[in-house]
Amino acid sequence: MKLSNKTQALQDLIAPAVQACNVDLWGIEFVPQGKRSLLRIYIDKAVDENVEPMISEDGELELGRGIGVQDCVRVTQQVGAMLDVHDPISGEYALEVSSPGWDRPFFQLEQMPAYIGQQVALRLISAVENRRKFQAKLVAVDMENEVIQVEVEKQQVLEIDSNNIDKANLVYQD
């Protein structure tokens, strides 16, 4: 789950602008696409079960958790202005801001422990047990050794080095 140098530099530049909007930066994706690149920013808010629902200043229903449209608008404006000043992306680019959603992608190992016991989809850089793609139950996250353990098909528990994970996301199940 290592970020490219370009993505890391963009994340470092964007993080303070996102925090200024009172939301958390979940992660970013930077996809160079020839003349027009894509910068996708995922934002999130901590869940607070003790907050009573209310109407915000912008007339939006606040339920004490989750990302609303106004959060995305604020981050888009804040980050867009900052990108205009610093101009870190050469050429044209599209800026997208959204919540990570039900099938949230994971960008850092630190994001995974909250989802132990749930299904995750993994795409690996190098094969483990002759497979590069898995859908498995997240069993454990070892921050010290930077590995995760997943249970594949309710049988086999595999240990996967986090540096071997190309892409990981939660699998939504209702």
mmCIF file of C-alpha atoms in Angstrom:
data_model
loop_
_atom_site.group_PDB
_atom_site.id
_atom_site.type_symbol
_atom_site.label_atom_id
_atom_site.label_comp_id
_atom_site.label_asym_id
_atom_site.label_seq_id
_atom_site.Cartn_x
_atom_site.Cartn_y
_atom_site.Cartn_z
ATOM 1 C CA MET A 1 0.000 0.000 0.000
ATOM 2 C CA LYS A 2 2.796 2.355 -0.864
ATOM 3 C CA LEU A 3 1.969 5.608 -2.575
ATOM 4 C CA SER A 4 3.927 6.801 -5.580
ATOM 5 C CA ASN A 5 6.145 9.832 -4.975
ATOM 6 C CA LYS A 6 3.733 12.044 -6.960
ATOM 7 C CA THR A 7 0.686 10.810 -5.040
ATOM 8 C CA GLN A 8 2.478 11.249 -1.693
ATOM 9 C CA ALA A 9 3.503 14.809 -2.627
ATOM 10 C CA LEU A 10 -0.084 15.638 -3.633
ATOM 11 C CA GLN A 11 -1.435 14.125 -0.426
ATOM 12 C CA ASP A 12 1.007 16.155 1.690
ATOM 13 C CA LEU A 13 -0.032 19.327 -0.149
ATOM 14 C CA ILE A 14 -3.788 18.620 0.030
ATOM 15 C CA ALA A 15 -4.061 17.379 3.644
ATOM 16 C CA PRO A 16 -4.062 20.804 5.384
ATOM 17 C CA ALA A 17 -6.730 22.161 2.991
ATOM 18 C CA VAL A 18 -8.954 19.155 3.686
ATOM 19 C CA GLN A 19 -8.472 19.452 7.462
ATOM 20 C CA ALA A 20 -9.463 23.131 7.236
ATOM 21 C CA CYS A 21 -12.909 21.900 6.090
ATOM 22 C CA ASN A 22 -13.370 19.850 9.305
ATOM 23 C CA VAL A 23 -13.255 16.477 7.566
ATOM 24 C CA ASP A 24 -10.634 13.730 7.420
ATOM 25 C CA LEU A 25 -8.560 12.923 4.358
ATOM 26 C CA TRP A 26 -9.211 9.202 3.764
ATOM 27 C CA GLY A 27 -6.951 9.017 0.704
ATOM 28 C CA ILE A 28 -6.281 10.206 -2.821
ATOM 29 C CA GLU A 29 -5.926 8.643 -6.240
ATOM 30 C CA PHE A 30 -3.936 10.372 -8.952
ATOM 31 C CA VAL A 31 -4.423 8.883 -12.416
ATOM 32 C CA PRO A 32 -2.407 10.480 -15.229
ATOM 33 C CA GLN A 33 -4.442 10.055 -18.431
ATOM 34 C CA GLY A 34 -2.516 11.671 -21.239
ATOM 35 C CA LYS A 35 -3.614 15.279 -21.630
ATOM 36 C CA ARG A 36 -6.213 15.144 -18.845
ATOM 37 C CA SER A 37 -5.374 13.591 -15.465
ATOM 38 C CA LEU A 38 -7.748 12.664 -12.654
ATOM 39 C CA LEU A 39 -7.274 13.630 -9.018
ATOM 40 C CA ARG A 40 -9.814 11.881 -6.782
ATOM 41 C CA ILE A 41 -9.952 12.837 -3.105
ATOM 42 C CA TYR A 42 -11.794 10.687 -0.559
ATOM 43 C CA ILE A 43 -12.960 12.405 2.627
ATOM 44 C CA ASP A 44 -14.604 10.996 5.729
ATOM 45 C CA LYS A 45 -15.947 12.062 9.125
ATOM 46 C CA ALA A 46 -15.682 10.230 12.405
ATOM 47 C CA VAL A 47 -18.880 8.563 13.561
ATOM 48 C CA ASP A 48 -20.456 10.156 16.628
ATOM 49 C CA GLU A 49 -23.473 8.165 17.794
ATOM 50 C CA ASN A 50 -24.214 10.705 20.566
ATOM 51 C CA VAL A 51 -24.988 13.584 18.216
ATOM 52 C CA GLU A 52 -28.679 14.319 17.719
ATOM 53 C CA PRO A 53 -29.811 14.938 14.121
ATOM 54 C CA MET A 54 -30.042 18.657 13.272
ATOM 55 C CA ILE A 55 -30.234 21.047 10.346
ATOM 56 C CA SER A 56 -26.879 22.643 9.484
ATOM 57 C CA GLU A 57 -26.251 26.259 8.477
ATOM 58 C CA ASP A 58 -26.560 25.241 4.807
ATOM 59 C CA GLY A 59 -29.963 23.626 5.412
ATOM 60 C CA GLU A 60 -28.548 20.093 5.191
ATOM 61 C CA LEU A 61 -29.642 17.367 7.625
ATOM 62 C CA GLU A 62 -26.686 16.451 9.847
ATOM 63 C CA LEU A 63 -26.921 12.968 11.348
ATOM 64 C CA GLY A 64 -23.690 13.158 13.334
ATOM 65 C CA ARG A 65 -21.722 11.134 10.821
ATOM 66 C CA GLY A 66 -20.911 10.656 7.209
ATOM 67 C CA ILE A 67 -20.056 12.993 4.401
ATOM 68 C CA GLY A 68 -22.647 15.251 2.829
ATOM 69 C CA VAL A 69 -22.710 17.097 -0.476
ATOM 70 C CA GLN A 70 -21.779 20.355 1.253
ATOM 71 C CA ASP A 71 -18.633 18.726 2.677
ATOM 72 C CA CYS A 72 -17.600 17.730 -0.845
ATOM 73 C CA VAL A 73 -18.320 21.227 -2.166
ATOM 74 C CA ARG A 74 -16.256 22.877 0.599
ATOM 75 C CA VAL A 75 -13.300 20.543 0.032
ATOM 76 C CA THR A 76 -13.501 21.005 -3.746
ATOM 77 C CA GLN A 77 -13.391 24.791 -3.363
ATOM 78 C CA GLN A 78 -10.610 24.747 -0.747
ATOM 79 C CA VAL A 79 -8.406 22.208 -2.531
ATOM 80 C CA GLY A 80 -9.126 23.682 -5.981
ATOM 81 C CA ALA A 81 -7.951 27.131 -4.851
ATOM 82 C CA MET A 82 -4.827 25.637 -3.265
ATOM 83 C CA LEU A 83 -4.034 23.635 -6.420
ATOM 84 C CA ASP A 84 -4.457 26.776 -8.540
ATOM 85 C CA VAL A 85 -1.847 28.559 -6.402
ATOM 86 C CA HIS A 86 0.708 25.725 -6.176
ATOM 87 C CA ASP A 87 0.018 24.174 -9.616
ATOM 88 C CA PRO A 88 1.489 20.707 -8.803
ATOM 89 C CA ILE A 89 -0.192 18.944 -11.746
ATOM 90 C CA SER A 90 1.042 19.706 -15.240
ATOM 91 C CA GLY A 91 -1.653 19.964 -17.883
ATOM 92 C CA GLU A 92 -5.386 19.673 -17.430
ATOM 93 C CA TYR A 93 -6.925 17.586 -14.684
ATOM 94 C CA ALA A 94 -10.330 16.755 -13.252
ATOM 95 C CA LEU A 95 -10.808 17.103 -9.491
ATOM 96 C CA GLU A 96 -13.312 14.758 -7.824
ATOM 97 C CA VAL A 97 -14.174 14.779 -4.114
ATOM 98 C CA SER A 98 -16.332 12.087 -2.522
ATOM 99 C CA SER A 99 -16.816 9.893 0.506
ATOM 100 C CA PRO A 100 -15.101 6.498 0.441
ATOM 101 C CA GLY A 101 -18.540 4.879 0.268
ATOM 102 C CA TRP A 102 -19.655 1.442 1.411
ATOM 103 C CA ASP A 103 -16.928 -0.312 -0.581
ATOM 104 C CA ARG A 104 -14.246 2.045 0.666
ATOM 105 C CA PRO A 105 -10.736 1.707 -0.701
ATOM 106 C CA PHE A 106 -7.908 1.402 1.818
ATOM 107 C CA PHE A 107 -4.889 3.644 1.354
ATOM 108 C CA GLN A 108 -2.993 2.939 4.571
ATOM 109 C CA LEU A 109 -2.606 -0.095 6.794
ATOM 110 C CA GLU A 110 -3.806 2.041 9.732
ATOM 111 C CA GLN A 111 -7.283 2.223 8.150
ATOM 112 C CA MET A 112 -7.849 -1.542 8.206
ATOM 113 C CA PRO A 113 -8.116 -2.593 11.906
ATOM 114 C CA ALA A 114 -11.602 -1.058 12.232
ATOM 115 C CA TYR A 115 -12.800 -3.546 9.584
ATOM 116 C CA ILE A 116 -11.479 -6.799 11.078
ATOM 117 C CA GLY A 117 -14.084 -9.511 10.584
ATOM 118 C CA GLN A 118 -15.384 -8.024 7.339
ATOM 119 C CA GLN A 119 -14.812 -9.022 3.713
ATOM 120 C CA VAL A 120 -12.104 -7.253 1.738
ATOM 121 C CA ALA A 121 -11.066 -7.439 -1.891
ATOM 122 C CA LEU A 122 -7.329 -7.457 -2.516
ATOM 123 C CA ARG A 123 -5.220 -7.123 -5.651
ATOM 124 C CA LEU A 124 -1.598 -8.051 -5.026
ATOM 125 C CA ILE A 125 1.592 -7.031 -6.778
ATOM 126 C CA SER A 126 3.109 -10.531 -6.505
ATOM 127 C CA ALA A 127 1.087 -13.735 -6.270
ATOM 128 C CA VAL A 128 0.487 -15.464 -2.941
ATOM 129 C CA GLU A 129 -0.618 -19.109 -3.201
ATOM 130 C CA ASN A 130 -0.609 -18.630 -6.999
ATOM 131 C CA ARG A 131 -3.221 -15.843 -6.818
ATOM 132 C CA ARG A 132 -3.047 -12.089 -7.201
ATOM 133 C CA LYS A 133 -6.734 -11.392 -6.500
ATOM 134 C CA PHE A 134 -8.583 -12.351 -3.346
ATOM 135 C CA GLN A 135 -11.901 -11.729 -1.701
ATOM 136 C CA ALA A 136 -11.417 -12.772 1.892
ATOM 137 C CA LYS A 137 -12.295 -12.080 5.507
ATOM 138 C CA LEU A 138 -9.886 -9.703 7.234
ATOM 139 C CA VAL A 139 -8.705 -11.598 10.328
ATOM 140 C CA ALA A 140 -5.867 -9.481 11.737
ATOM 141 C CA VAL A 141 -3.712 -6.435 11.073
ATOM 142 C CA ASP A 142 -0.159 -6.444 12.441
ATOM 143 C CA MET A 143 1.014 -2.828 12.394
ATOM 144 C CA GLU A 144 4.482 -3.624 13.717
ATOM 145 C CA ASN A 145 5.340 -6.133 10.978
ATOM 146 C CA GLU A 146 3.152 -4.395 8.363
ATOM 147 C CA VAL A 147 1.185 -7.516 7.439
ATOM 148 C CA ILE A 148 -2.459 -8.513 7.355
ATOM 149 C CA GLN A 149 -4.034 -11.923 7.784
ATOM 150 C CA VAL A 150 -7.023 -12.939 5.694
ATOM 151 C CA GLU A 151 -9.183 -16.031 5.722
ATOM 152 C CA VAL A 152 -9.794 -17.308 2.201
ATOM 153 C CA GLU A 153 -12.933 -19.381 1.504
ATOM 154 C CA LYS A 154 -13.462 -20.107 5.251
ATOM 155 C CA GLN A 155 -10.456 -22.419 5.254
ATOM 156 C CA GLN A 156 -7.000 -21.048 4.756
ATOM 157 C CA VAL A 157 -5.483 -18.102 6.648
ATOM 158 C CA LEU A 158 -2.886 -16.221 4.623
ATOM 159 C CA GLU A 159 -0.422 -13.600 5.784
ATOM 160 C CA ILE A 160 0.098 -10.805 3.270
ATOM 161 C CA ASP A 161 2.782 -8.141 3.413
ATOM 162 C CA SER A 162 1.178 -4.699 3.119
ATOM 163 C CA ASN A 163 3.864 -3.664 0.608
ATOM 164 C CA ASN A 164 2.564 -6.435 -1.686
ATOM 165 C CA ILE A 165 -0.954 -4.919 -1.770
ATOM 166 C CA ASP A 166 -1.607 -3.018 -4.975
ATOM 167 C CA LYS A 167 -5.250 -2.272 -4.179
ATOM 168 C CA ALA A 168 -7.557 -3.087 -1.266
ATOM 169 C CA ASN A 169 -11.157 -2.229 -0.523
ATOM 170 C CA LEU A 170 -14.017 -3.218 1.732
ATOM 171 C CA VAL A 171 -16.656 -5.467 0.194
ATOM 172 C CA TYR A 172 -20.121 -4.163 1.016
ATOM 173 C CA GLN A 173 -22.508 -6.805 2.310
ATOM 174 C CA ASP A 174 -26.038 -6.053 3.428
#
